[in-house]
Amino acid sequence: MEHIRTPKVEQVKLLDRFSNKSTTGTLHLTATHLIFVESNATSAQELWILHHHIASVEKLSLTTSGCPLLIQCRNFRVVHFVVPRERDCHDVYSSLLRLLRPVSYDELYAFSYNPKQNEQQRDEGWQLIDLGAEFERMGVPCDQWQLTDVNRDYKVCETYPRDLYVPITASKPIIVGSSKFRSKGRFPVLTYFYQERKAAVCRCSQPLSGFSARCLEDEHMLQAISKANHNNRYVYVMDTRPKLNALANRAAGKGYENEDNYSNIRFQFVGIENIHVMRSSLQKLLEVVGTRSLSVMDYLVGLENSGWLRHIKAIVDAAIFLTKAVTVEGASVLVHCSDGWDRTAQVCSLGALLMDPYYRTIKGFMVLIEKDWISFGHKFADRCDQLDGDPKEVSPIFTQFLECVWQLTEQFPQAFQFSEWFLIQIHEHIHSCQFGNFLGNSQRQREELQLKERTYSLWDHLLSEQQLYLNPVYSPSFAETHPVLEPSTQPWNFKFWRNMYHQFDRSMHPRQSILKNTVMLKENSKELEIVYLCKTYLLLSWSYILSLYTLPVHSVHPGSLFGEERTVEGSSATENGYGEIKGSFGSKSEPAIVSLEFGVARMTC
Amino acid sequence: MEFSEHIKTANVEDVVLKLPFQPPMRGTLCVTGHHLLFSDRAEEREWQLLLLLRNIDAVEKSVENLLGYPQHPKAGQSQRTTGSSGTIIIKCKDLRILQLDIPGMEECLNIASSIEALSSLESITEMYPFFHRPRELSLNDPWGLSSPEQDYVQTERLWDRWRLSKVNSDFSVCPSYPGAMIVPRTVDDDALVKAARFRQGGRFPVLCYCHHRNSMVIMRCSQPMTGANRKRCREDELLLQAVIDESELGYVIDTRSAQQAQQARMTGGGFESKSFYRPWRRIHRHMERGKVLQESLIKLVEACGDPSHNMDRWLSKLENSKWLSHVHSALSTAGLVAECVERDGHSVLVHGSDGTDTTLLVTSLAQVILDPASRTFRGFLQLLEREWVQAGHPFQQRCARSAHSHARLRQECPSFVLLLDCMWQIWRQFPLALEFSEALLLRLAQEAYASDYGTFLCNNEQERCTLGVKENTHCLFQFLLRCSEREKYINPLYEPTELAIWPSVQPQSLQLWTGLFLRWTEHAETMAEAREEIWTIIKEHRERTGAEETTHTPPTHRDTFTAVENLMDELTIL
């Protein structure tokens, strides 16, 4: 609280990003949120911005109406305030600057957030996802794969989890030797087991091969992976980097596997760019789509120049390659990049999603993220800039993964139990630091922070409101007929994800939503069905049934899909179609001026 | 019949047909006066393809001598000893591409030349709609959905200030207008005749829409023939004056840029000058037309056929085609017109140069935005009939060829396809507001270029009268409204709204119409299944709520075309 100089500023204007509309209200600054309350008596809408979501605050040059403050958020919200007095603006600005750069984990929201749960509920929340059970589901341990305790104390690899699965023939000395030959000690371990063909997906980091170094233990390790698969002796080694990057790494004593030194491997570069390229690509994309009165040409040129969709496609292409090798050829695959926690996580998790329908359910998707991202040490703290750190470590790697999943949901509308709001909600919370799951960079760090004792689990929270994230056209029978998804990689299947990058730009959304409408109909039908069953079998009185079953209808009204703290523009009352249409064009400001929504036709009479 | 002159080989056996996403089929190919028929009777399943020759945009043939280059090792299938074969690639106006492998070089060449000749017949009365006689339709059925007379009688808010003029009943005043038009009550027929002389092609300002909320109107016409020396026409000025009250304002939306409008004066055209049309304010909104639009379509279709999987290449081709820019400008100009009427409460006059393309595009889209009646199934077809068919959009010229044709461009222009694309964009943004589905838009896109029905024949009402189109063909719109057809094109989620539906025209809100442009290139099965699922949910909902029994079936896009109907009728004509 000591950082807040002015807790409340009145008569602040909030400007719309793409039109000339503005609303006036009061700005409140709390320890965790920046809150804007519209002063309009009839619809006092509120806008809550978590400090952790703020990526940058900018004070623009003074105008006649006041001092503009531009706030850009990591969840792609951009808000433009105009504060009447310069001094207030400066106070808010400097307070925010301090608040949005927490220096220690203890300052994060998760440690003060309290959803009114008791200890037992909290523990149950954390126990929802059990990775041991997940490997059992895959059929591991089995006659070829076993659980190793070599990393019990995080001694062999401090960024890996404690429990790791390796081939039965890989002895401890081999594991330790191999880990010494791999960057950051991240030796090859199992991440997904395709039971049908007994083929394994393994992951690791780049070998420290330099120009000619060899490591017999590492070679043995790959041999062991090869031997564990009786269907296909060949192991694909997918280096997800562009060849040039891998070559450059050799000069630093790192590099890639030499096919001559390893028997039975097929080496393949995939060409996904590194975190720096991805960061600047998203930056470019956001600049383009944030332009006011953008022309179609500039949009398409900007989309192309940003390279964003090209990168997304490269990741999906890699996942398809992985999936084909495993499901069609029945071969085991070893995936790595440089350190094995960015591109490797993307490709392994997306590949598993293509191969296994379980990961396309709400619970399964949580398990997938828990396994391939959280436990295997994707550096969420660094990549999502949770603490004031090195800006060069920040990169939208996980965002890209979510987007790849979204691109797949667009191609296979019936294959996923969840809708895009689920993905967007998860994205919201990798930055919000409201729950413990994504804090820190590795399991070891999370244990040190005692997150399970001091914070709550996001998965529990999301499961409790999973009604909001259901995909109404999800069909479990689709999974039976399409256990493995084979997406098309034609470029037109990769689209700009408007509902992610413009999730707060209401004017850009479709004015009516098929998804929401269908969810509503489906829910209504369910309620009616229950009523019907009750009526016929239980012979209860009408009034009783109604009092019992009409209540849930209101509680699952899809209006709440957007969550109460996420909308400036509309409360849930506007979700019924009519209201939305009405709300989309505001009132006429001056009688003789054709408003500028459709262009430049300003006229005076 | 003279068709037979063009048919040297009517039947070929053992032809292999390759369609996208289907295994090759072997069967018999047959060329008739209007159709290409392929039938596969080999196994128990009987499969036929009936393709209107009119639908064929381009034929590419290649013949090979099999003696030199054995291609079919399975020679057991065909015992032909000629040792040669040919391949014909047929590119359709509905953007489908099919391949026929024909044994026998001569047969192949004959078939190709028959297709080329018969698909480009110019005589309208020889076209298939004049021969199409389905059993369930009768030529005595009403043709068309409405007429200007009926429209006038049914719209009470017009009676006070507007009248119906039959000055053009013999098409002498304006050859491209229908026989009756709605004009200001205070303007007599003589004045109309004079105003018509001042407008290109005689297309004087007429009413096309009167807004139900404030009785403001949208009118359309062609450019005034002011020419280089700024000619005036008193009657034309009075006509426009009569539209609005003295105190009020009106907007002229010119679909050309200010510079283009200036240049038009050199060739006798021009624009309404401020000093002579005092209460009217002119706004220029540049929209592409004619050849530029056609080339845009050609480039887009080319891009969609590109087999490369390169992201950047696709985006740059998409951008280079400029198609989405045209969608953007059409929607935003229509939005501007609607804004003038609904939010500003002023009347609008729309014109470009001819008043037969961009003008109609803008006025019809503005009506969809404003008028709930034009968002119903019937209402939308009525809108098309009024604003496109009767208003004289030259379908015959504009839709003679499509994107694949190698022929030199003449008057081709995909204005109508652009309208349908804009409608699709509106549907994407307001999935509940339209009573019809994407399937209807796709069907119309196809029918405009090649049809069993007479609706899109000819360039205007005068030609239709001269050729007896209404007496000798069936009406597509009537057919689509029949119960059995209607179900295929209904939007299950439709919820009428009285409000205006303002589409977003941000580039991020516009999308490529994959349903049309990638219809035959993309596997849309999973999409169709999802649509079906939505249907099921809605049906369940309706059953539970006890609403009237609905027997709707999900719209399936592909089956609209392959249905073989009335082949026997046609064969007897031959």
PDB file of N, CA and C in Angstrom, chain A residues 18 289 294 296-297 301 304 310 313 410-411 413-414 472-473 489 491-493 498 502 508 511-512 514 517 521 525 529 578 581 585 588 591 593-595 598 603 605, chain B residues 249 251 285 304 309 311-312 314 316 319 325 328 339 343-344 429-433 493 496 500 502 504 506-509 518 522 526-527 529-530 534 537-538 541 544:
ATOM      1  N   PHE A  18     -10.755   1.957 -30.797  1.00  0.00           N
ATOM      2  CA  PHE A  18     -10.955   1.983 -32.237  1.00  0.00           C
ATOM      3  C   PHE A  18     -12.028   2.959 -32.704  1.00  0.00           C
ATOM      4  N   VAL A 289      -2.474  -4.822 -35.677  1.00  0.00           N
ATOM      5  CA  VAL A 289      -3.906  -4.917 -35.406  1.00  0.00           C
ATOM      6  C   VAL A 289      -4.373  -3.836 -34.427  1.00  0.00           C
ATOM      7  N   LEU A 294      -7.424   0.816 -39.825  1.00  0.00           N
ATOM      8  CA  LEU A 294      -6.511  -0.025 -40.587  1.00  0.00           C
ATOM      9  C   LEU A 294      -7.192  -0.450 -41.891  1.00  0.00           C
ATOM     10  N   VAL A 296      -7.640  -2.951 -45.248  1.00  0.00           N
ATOM     11  CA  VAL A 296      -7.535  -4.397 -45.441  1.00  0.00           C
ATOM     12  C   VAL A 296      -6.140  -4.763 -45.959  1.00  0.00           C
ATOM     13  N   MET A 297      -5.649  -3.943 -46.877  1.00  0.00           N
ATOM     14  CA  MET A 297      -4.324  -4.206 -47.437  1.00  0.00           C
ATOM     15  C   MET A 297      -3.249  -4.165 -46.356  1.00  0.00           C
ATOM     16  N   VAL A 301      -0.870  -7.223 -45.230  1.00  0.00           N
ATOM     17  CA  VAL A 301       0.585  -7.065 -45.344  1.00  0.00           C
ATOM     18  C   VAL A 301       1.216  -7.185 -43.957  1.00  0.00           C
ATOM     19  N   GLU A 304       1.287 -10.706 -42.704  1.00  0.00           N
ATOM     20  CA  GLU A 304       2.348 -11.468 -43.355  1.00  0.00           C
ATOM     21  C   GLU A 304       3.717 -11.072 -42.787  1.00  0.00           C
ATOM     22  N   ARG A 310       2.969 -17.751 -39.675  1.00  0.00           N
ATOM     23  CA  ARG A 310       3.976 -18.669 -40.203  1.00  0.00           C
ATOM     24  C   ARG A 310       4.575 -19.481 -39.048  1.00  0.00           C
ATOM     25  N   LYS A 313       2.063 -21.997 -37.804  1.00  0.00           N
ATOM     26  CA  LYS A 313       1.985 -23.132 -38.724  1.00  0.00           C
ATOM     27  C   LYS A 313       3.203 -24.034 -38.567  1.00  0.00           C
ATOM     28  N   GLU A 410     -10.717 -24.941 -34.580  1.00  0.00           N
ATOM     29  CA  GLU A 410     -11.413 -24.393 -35.742  1.00  0.00           C
ATOM     30  C   GLU A 410     -11.550 -25.444 -36.845  1.00  0.00           C
ATOM     31  N   GLN A 411     -10.541 -26.295 -36.952  1.00  0.00           N
ATOM     32  CA  GLN A 411     -10.611 -27.335 -37.984  1.00  0.00           C
ATOM     33  C   GLN A 411     -11.483 -28.512 -37.553  1.00  0.00           C
ATOM     34  N   PRO A 413     -14.304 -28.816 -35.060  1.00  0.00           N
ATOM     35  CA  PRO A 413     -15.191 -28.208 -34.061  1.00  0.00           C
ATOM     36  C   PRO A 413     -15.784 -29.210 -33.084  1.00  0.00           C
ATOM     37  N   GLN A 414     -15.818 -30.481 -33.432  1.00  0.00           N
ATOM     38  CA  GLN A 414     -16.458 -31.445 -32.536  1.00  0.00           C
ATOM     39  C   GLN A 414     -15.482 -32.219 -31.676  1.00  0.00           C
ATOM     40  N   PRO A 472     -20.444 -26.683 -27.084  1.00  0.00           N
ATOM     41  CA  PRO A 472     -21.753 -27.323 -27.225  1.00  0.00           C
ATOM     42  C   PRO A 472     -21.798 -28.406 -28.293  1.00  0.00           C
ATOM     43  N   VAL A 473     -20.918 -28.349 -29.273  1.00  0.00           N
ATOM     44  CA  VAL A 473     -20.988 -29.356 -30.334  1.00  0.00           C
ATOM     45  C   VAL A 473     -19.960 -30.465 -30.138  1.00  0.00           C
ATOM     46  N   THR A 489      -2.771 -28.703 -43.404  1.00  0.00           N
ATOM     47  CA  THR A 489      -1.774 -27.645 -43.190  1.00  0.00           C
ATOM     48  C   THR A 489      -1.800 -26.623 -44.315  1.00  0.00           C
ATOM     49  N   PRO A 491      -2.362 -23.225 -45.875  1.00  0.00           N
ATOM     50  CA  PRO A 491      -2.187 -21.971 -45.128  1.00  0.00           C
ATOM     51  C   PRO A 491      -3.496 -21.276 -44.748  1.00  0.00           C
ATOM     52  N   TRP A 492      -4.563 -21.469 -45.547  1.00  0.00           N
ATOM     53  CA  TRP A 492      -5.786 -20.727 -45.208  1.00  0.00           C
ATOM     54  C   TRP A 492      -6.462 -21.272 -43.963  1.00  0.00           C
ATOM     55  N   ASN A 493      -6.008 -22.406 -43.479  1.00  0.00           N
ATOM     56  CA  ASN A 493      -6.570 -22.904 -42.232  1.00  0.00           C
ATOM     57  C   ASN A 493      -6.002 -22.200 -41.013  1.00  0.00           C
ATOM     58  N   ARG A 498      -8.959 -13.593 -33.539  1.00  0.00           N
ATOM     59  CA  ARG A 498      -9.525 -12.315 -33.137  1.00  0.00           C
ATOM     60  C   ARG A 498      -9.993 -12.321 -31.688  1.00  0.00           C
ATOM     61  N   HIS A 502      -8.137  -9.586 -29.695  1.00  0.00           N
ATOM     62  CA  HIS A 502      -9.067  -8.466 -29.558  1.00  0.00           C
ATOM     63  C   HIS A 502     -10.150  -8.800 -28.543  1.00  0.00           C
ATOM     64  N   MET A 508     -15.201  -5.279 -32.309  1.00  0.00           N
ATOM     65  CA  MET A 508     -14.706  -6.153 -33.352  1.00  0.00           C
ATOM     66  C   MET A 508     -15.311  -7.553 -33.302  1.00  0.00           C
ATOM     67  N   ARG A 511     -21.427  -9.784 -33.652  1.00  0.00           N
ATOM     68  CA  ARG A 511     -22.441  -9.194 -32.792  1.00  0.00           C
ATOM     69  C   ARG A 511     -23.336 -10.238 -32.159  1.00  0.00           C
ATOM     70  N   GLN A 512     -23.385 -11.391 -32.752  1.00  0.00           N
ATOM     71  CA  GLN A 512     -24.148 -12.474 -32.157  1.00  0.00           C
ATOM     72  C   GLN A 512     -23.270 -13.705 -32.245  1.00  0.00           C
ATOM     73  N   ILE A 514     -22.859 -17.848 -32.340  1.00  0.00           N
ATOM     74  CA  ILE A 514     -23.463 -19.178 -32.481  1.00  0.00           C
ATOM     75  C   ILE A 514     -23.165 -19.992 -31.232  1.00  0.00           C
ATOM     76  N   ASN A 517     -25.230 -19.000 -28.216  1.00  0.00           N
ATOM     77  CA  ASN A 517     -26.618 -19.343 -28.419  1.00  0.00           C
ATOM     78  C   ASN A 517     -26.853 -20.841 -28.281  1.00  0.00           C
ATOM     79  N   LEU A 521     -29.202 -22.879 -25.677  1.00  0.00           N
ATOM     80  CA  LEU A 521     -30.262 -23.814 -26.060  1.00  0.00           C
ATOM     81  C   LEU A 521     -30.055 -25.164 -25.417  1.00  0.00           C
ATOM     82  N   SER A 525     -32.473 -27.041 -22.874  1.00  0.00           N
ATOM     83  CA  SER A 525     -33.046 -28.352 -23.148  1.00  0.00           C
ATOM     84  C   SER A 525     -32.818 -29.269 -21.974  1.00  0.00           C
ATOM     85  N   GLU A 529     -35.465 -31.132 -19.850  1.00  0.00           N
ATOM     86  CA  GLU A 529     -35.468 -32.588 -19.806  1.00  0.00           C
ATOM     87  C   GLU A 529     -35.605 -33.064 -18.365  1.00  0.00           C
ATOM     88  N   TYR A 578     -30.316  -8.734 -28.879  1.00  0.00           N
ATOM     89  CA  TYR A 578     -30.881  -7.402 -29.121  1.00  0.00           C
ATOM     90  C   TYR A 578     -30.033  -6.328 -28.459  1.00  0.00           C
ATOM     91  N   ILE A 581     -26.862  -5.619 -30.170  1.00  0.00           N
ATOM     92  CA  ILE A 581     -26.967  -4.816 -31.383  1.00  0.00           C
ATOM     93  C   ILE A 581     -27.124  -3.359 -31.000  1.00  0.00           C
ATOM     94  N   PHE A 585     -23.867   0.462 -31.263  1.00  0.00           N
ATOM     95  CA  PHE A 585     -23.708   1.715 -31.976  1.00  0.00           C
ATOM     96  C   PHE A 585     -23.919   2.996 -31.190  1.00  0.00           C
ATOM     97  N   LYS A 588     -26.314   8.925 -30.933  1.00  0.00           N
ATOM     98  CA  LYS A 588     -25.876   9.909 -31.913  1.00  0.00           C
ATOM     99  C   LYS A 588     -25.419  11.150 -31.163  1.00  0.00           C
ATOM    100  N   PRO A 591     -26.419  16.006 -34.310  1.00  0.00           N
ATOM    101  CA  PRO A 591     -27.424  15.618 -35.291  1.00  0.00           C
ATOM    102  C   PRO A 591     -26.923  15.609 -36.730  1.00  0.00           C
ATOM    103  N   ILE A 593     -23.922  15.254 -38.015  1.00  0.00           N
ATOM    104  CA  ILE A 593     -22.643  14.642 -38.337  1.00  0.00           C
ATOM    105  C   ILE A 593     -22.832  13.154 -38.473  1.00  0.00           C
ATOM    106  N   VAL A 594     -22.490  12.646 -39.622  1.00  0.00           N
ATOM    107  CA  VAL A 594     -22.544  11.216 -39.807  1.00  0.00           C
ATOM    108  C   VAL A 594     -21.372  10.648 -39.032  1.00  0.00           C
ATOM    109  N   SER A 595     -21.659   9.788 -38.072  1.00  0.00           N
ATOM    110  CA  SER A 595     -20.580   9.360 -37.195  1.00  0.00           C
ATOM    111  C   SER A 595     -19.544   8.581 -37.983  1.00  0.00           C
ATOM    112  N   PHE A 598     -18.144   4.342 -40.185  1.00  0.00           N
ATOM    113  CA  PHE A 598     -17.957   3.821 -41.529  1.00  0.00           C
ATOM    114  C   PHE A 598     -17.064   4.702 -42.379  1.00  0.00           C
ATOM    115  N   MET A 603     -19.506  16.075 -42.117  1.00  0.00           N
ATOM    116  CA  MET A 603     -20.067  17.175 -42.905  1.00  0.00           C
ATOM    117  C   MET A 603     -20.615  18.248 -41.993  1.00  0.00           C
ATOM    118  N   CYS A 605     -23.329  21.514 -41.871  1.00  0.00           N
ATOM    119  CA  CYS A 605     -24.482  21.959 -42.645  1.00  0.00           C
ATOM    120  C   CYS A 605     -24.786  23.430 -42.348  1.00  0.00           C
TER     121      CYS A 605
ATOM    122  N   LEU B 249     -32.106  17.829 -45.595  1.00  0.00           N
ATOM    123  CA  LEU B 249     -30.904  17.565 -46.345  1.00  0.00           C
ATOM    124  C   LEU B 249     -31.028  16.190 -46.977  1.00  0.00           C
ATOM    125  N   TYR B 251     -28.375  13.101 -48.996  1.00  0.00           N
ATOM    126  CA  TYR B 251     -27.003  12.774 -49.354  1.00  0.00           C
ATOM    127  C   TYR B 251     -26.981  12.052 -50.685  1.00  0.00           C
ATOM    128  N   ARG B 285     -17.410   7.759 -52.467  1.00  0.00           N
ATOM    129  CA  ARG B 285     -16.794   6.570 -51.878  1.00  0.00           C
ATOM    130  C   ARG B 285     -16.376   5.665 -53.010  1.00  0.00           C
ATOM    131  N   CYS B 304      -6.390 -19.566 -54.228  1.00  0.00           N
ATOM    132  CA  CYS B 304      -7.012 -20.679 -53.499  1.00  0.00           C
ATOM    133  C   CYS B 304      -6.656 -22.027 -54.113  1.00  0.00           C
ATOM    134  N   HIS B 309       2.223 -24.970 -49.524  1.00  0.00           N
ATOM    135  CA  HIS B 309       1.760 -24.863 -48.148  1.00  0.00           C
ATOM    136  C   HIS B 309       2.440 -23.725 -47.419  1.00  0.00           C
ATOM    137  N   MET B 311       2.846 -20.201 -45.830  1.00  0.00           N
ATOM    138  CA  MET B 311       1.985 -19.198 -45.188  1.00  0.00           C
ATOM    139  C   MET B 311       2.147 -17.816 -45.816  1.00  0.00           C
ATOM    140  N   ASP B 312       3.387 -17.388 -45.945  1.00  0.00           N
ATOM    141  CA  ASP B 312       3.629 -16.024 -46.442  1.00  0.00           C
ATOM    142  C   ASP B 312       3.123 -15.864 -47.868  1.00  0.00           C
ATOM    143  N   TRP B 314       0.712 -17.469 -49.271  1.00  0.00           N
ATOM    144  CA  TRP B 314      -0.751 -17.403 -49.264  1.00  0.00           C
ATOM    145  C   TRP B 314      -1.219 -16.008 -48.873  1.00  0.00           C
ATOM    146  N   SER B 316       0.325 -13.215 -49.042  1.00  0.00           N
ATOM    147  CA  SER B 316       0.631 -12.176 -50.012  1.00  0.00           C
ATOM    148  C   SER B 316      -0.261 -12.315 -51.242  1.00  0.00           C
ATOM    149  N   GLU B 319      -3.667 -10.944 -50.253  1.00  0.00           N
ATOM    150  CA  GLU B 319      -3.613  -9.489 -50.228  1.00  0.00           C
ATOM    151  C   GLU B 319      -3.582  -8.948 -51.652  1.00  0.00           C
ATOM    152  N   SER B 325     -10.522  -6.273 -49.816  1.00  0.00           N
ATOM    153  CA  SER B 325     -10.663  -4.813 -49.835  1.00  0.00           C
ATOM    154  C   SER B 325     -11.975  -4.418 -50.495  1.00  0.00           C
ATOM    155  N   HIS B 328     -14.663  -5.022 -48.130  1.00  0.00           N
ATOM    156  CA  HIS B 328     -14.619  -3.950 -47.138  1.00  0.00           C
ATOM    157  C   HIS B 328     -15.285  -2.686 -47.670  1.00  0.00           C
ATOM    158  N   GLU B 339     -26.330   4.491 -42.284  1.00  0.00           N
ATOM    159  CA  GLU B 339     -26.134   5.466 -41.216  1.00  0.00           C
ATOM    160  C   GLU B 339     -26.835   6.788 -41.529  1.00  0.00           C
ATOM    161  N   ARG B 343     -29.460   6.818 -38.602  1.00  0.00           N
ATOM    162  CA  ARG B 343     -28.998   7.626 -37.477  1.00  0.00           C
ATOM    163  C   ARG B 343     -29.119   9.108 -37.743  1.00  0.00           C
ATOM    164  N   ASP B 344     -28.944   9.478 -39.001  1.00  0.00           N
ATOM    165  CA  ASP B 344     -28.992  10.897 -39.301  1.00  0.00           C
ATOM    166  C   ASP B 344     -30.376  11.340 -39.738  1.00  0.00           C
ATOM    167  N   GLN B 429     -21.269 -12.224 -38.703  1.00  0.00           N
ATOM    168  CA  GLN B 429     -21.314 -11.325 -37.562  1.00  0.00           C
ATOM    169  C   GLN B 429     -22.664 -11.348 -36.847  1.00  0.00           C
ATOM    170  N   PHE B 430     -23.693 -11.705 -37.587  1.00  0.00           N
ATOM    171  CA  PHE B 430     -25.037 -11.783 -37.001  1.00  0.00           C
ATOM    172  C   PHE B 430     -25.653 -13.143 -37.328  1.00  0.00           C
ATOM    173  N   PRO B 431     -25.106 -14.190 -36.740  1.00  0.00           N
ATOM    174  CA  PRO B 431     -25.561 -15.530 -37.148  1.00  0.00           C
ATOM    175  C   PRO B 431     -27.022 -15.810 -36.829  1.00  0.00           C
ATOM    176  N   LEU B 432     -27.640 -14.951 -36.046  1.00  0.00           N
ATOM    177  CA  LEU B 432     -29.042 -15.206 -35.700  1.00  0.00           C
ATOM    178  C   LEU B 432     -30.006 -14.315 -36.490  1.00  0.00           C
ATOM    179  N   ALA B 433     -29.467 -13.332 -37.189  1.00  0.00           N
ATOM    180  CA  ALA B 433     -30.335 -12.302 -37.740  1.00  0.00           C
ATOM    181  C   ALA B 433     -30.908 -12.631 -39.115  1.00  0.00           C
ATOM    182  N   LEU B 493     -30.881 -21.054 -36.442  1.00  0.00           N
ATOM    183  CA  LEU B 493     -30.739 -20.194 -35.270  1.00  0.00           C
ATOM    184  C   LEU B 493     -31.494 -18.877 -35.409  1.00  0.00           C
ATOM    185  N   PRO B 496     -35.699 -13.263 -35.353  1.00  0.00           N
ATOM    186  CA  PRO B 496     -35.880 -11.963 -35.991  1.00  0.00           C
ATOM    187  C   PRO B 496     -35.576 -10.811 -35.034  1.00  0.00           C
ATOM    188  N   ALA B 500     -31.565  -2.359 -36.635  1.00  0.00           N
ATOM    189  CA  ALA B 500     -30.590  -2.373 -37.714  1.00  0.00           C
ATOM    190  C   ALA B 500     -29.411  -3.228 -37.276  1.00  0.00           C
ATOM    191  N   TRP B 502     -25.580  -3.519 -37.666  1.00  0.00           N
ATOM    192  CA  TRP B 502     -24.425  -2.793 -38.185  1.00  0.00           C
ATOM    193  C   TRP B 502     -23.216  -3.703 -38.240  1.00  0.00           C
ATOM    194  N   SER B 504     -19.420  -4.871 -38.491  1.00  0.00           N
ATOM    195  CA  SER B 504     -18.102  -4.289 -38.253  1.00  0.00           C
ATOM    196  C   SER B 504     -17.311  -4.393 -39.551  1.00  0.00           C
ATOM    197  N   GLN B 506     -13.969  -3.557 -39.646  1.00  0.00           N
ATOM    198  CA  GLN B 506     -12.542  -3.650 -39.346  1.00  0.00           C
ATOM    199  C   GLN B 506     -11.975  -4.832 -40.128  1.00  0.00           C
ATOM    200  N   PRO B 507     -10.774  -4.683 -40.658  1.00  0.00           N
ATOM    201  CA  PRO B 507     -10.204  -5.806 -41.425  1.00  0.00           C
ATOM    202  C   PRO B 507     -10.168  -7.101 -40.608  1.00  0.00           C
ATOM    203  N   GLN B 508      -9.985  -6.972 -39.287  1.00  0.00           N
ATOM    204  CA  GLN B 508      -9.928  -8.180 -38.452  1.00  0.00           C
ATOM    205  C   GLN B 508     -11.281  -8.870 -38.393  1.00  0.00           C
ATOM    206  N   SER B 509     -12.340  -8.131 -38.732  1.00  0.00           N
ATOM    207  CA  SER B 509     -13.679  -8.718 -38.671  1.00  0.00           C
ATOM    208  C   SER B 509     -14.082  -9.367 -39.991  1.00  0.00           C
ATOM    209  N   LEU B 518     -13.160 -21.985 -51.211  1.00  0.00           N
ATOM    210  CA  LEU B 518     -12.421 -23.222 -50.969  1.00  0.00           C
ATOM    211  C   LEU B 518     -13.375 -24.406 -50.889  1.00  0.00           C
ATOM    212  N   GLU B 522     -11.204 -27.811 -50.005  1.00  0.00           N
ATOM    213  CA  GLU B 522     -11.009 -28.149 -48.603  1.00  0.00           C
ATOM    214  C   GLU B 522     -11.968 -29.236 -48.175  1.00  0.00           C
ATOM    215  N   THR B 526     -15.817 -32.231 -41.368  1.00  0.00           N
ATOM    216  CA  THR B 526     -15.958 -32.019 -39.928  1.00  0.00           C
ATOM    217  C   THR B 526     -16.834 -30.806 -39.649  1.00  0.00           C
ATOM    218  N   MET B 527     -16.733 -29.808 -40.540  1.00  0.00           N
ATOM    219  CA  MET B 527     -17.561 -28.610 -40.380  1.00  0.00           C
ATOM    220  C   MET B 527     -19.030 -28.973 -40.548  1.00  0.00           C
ATOM    221  N   GLU B 529     -20.386 -31.791 -40.069  1.00  0.00           N
ATOM    222  CA  GLU B 529     -20.837 -32.560 -38.915  1.00  0.00           C
ATOM    223  C   GLU B 529     -21.178 -31.642 -37.748  1.00  0.00           C
ATOM    224  N   ALA B 530     -20.342 -30.621 -37.564  1.00  0.00           N
ATOM    225  CA  ALA B 530     -20.595 -29.693 -36.466  1.00  0.00           C
ATOM    226  C   ALA B 530     -21.906 -28.951 -36.691  1.00  0.00           C
ATOM    227  N   ILE B 534     -25.324 -28.791 -34.330  1.00  0.00           N
ATOM    228  CA  ILE B 534     -26.078 -27.601 -33.909  1.00  0.00           C
ATOM    229  C   ILE B 534     -27.559 -27.789 -34.225  1.00  0.00           C
ATOM    230  N   ILE B 537     -29.101 -30.032 -31.653  1.00  0.00           N
ATOM    231  CA  ILE B 537     -29.342 -29.347 -30.382  1.00  0.00           C
ATOM    232  C   ILE B 537     -30.601 -28.498 -30.485  1.00  0.00           C
ATOM    233  N   ILE B 538     -30.704 -27.803 -31.619  1.00  0.00           N
ATOM    234  CA  ILE B 538     -31.856 -26.926 -31.768  1.00  0.00           C
ATOM    235  C   ILE B 538     -33.148 -27.727 -31.868  1.00  0.00           C
ATOM    236  N   HIS B 541     -34.128 -28.906 -28.600  1.00  0.00           N
ATOM    237  CA  HIS B 541     -34.657 -27.787 -27.839  1.00  0.00           C
ATOM    238  C   HIS B 541     -36.094 -27.505 -28.231  1.00  0.00           C
ATOM    239  N   ARG B 544     -38.457 -30.153 -26.974  1.00  0.00           N
ATOM    240  CA  ARG B 544     -38.693 -30.042 -25.540  1.00  0.00           C
ATOM    241  C   ARG B 544     -39.594 -28.859 -25.217  1.00  0.00           C
TER     242      ARG B 544
END
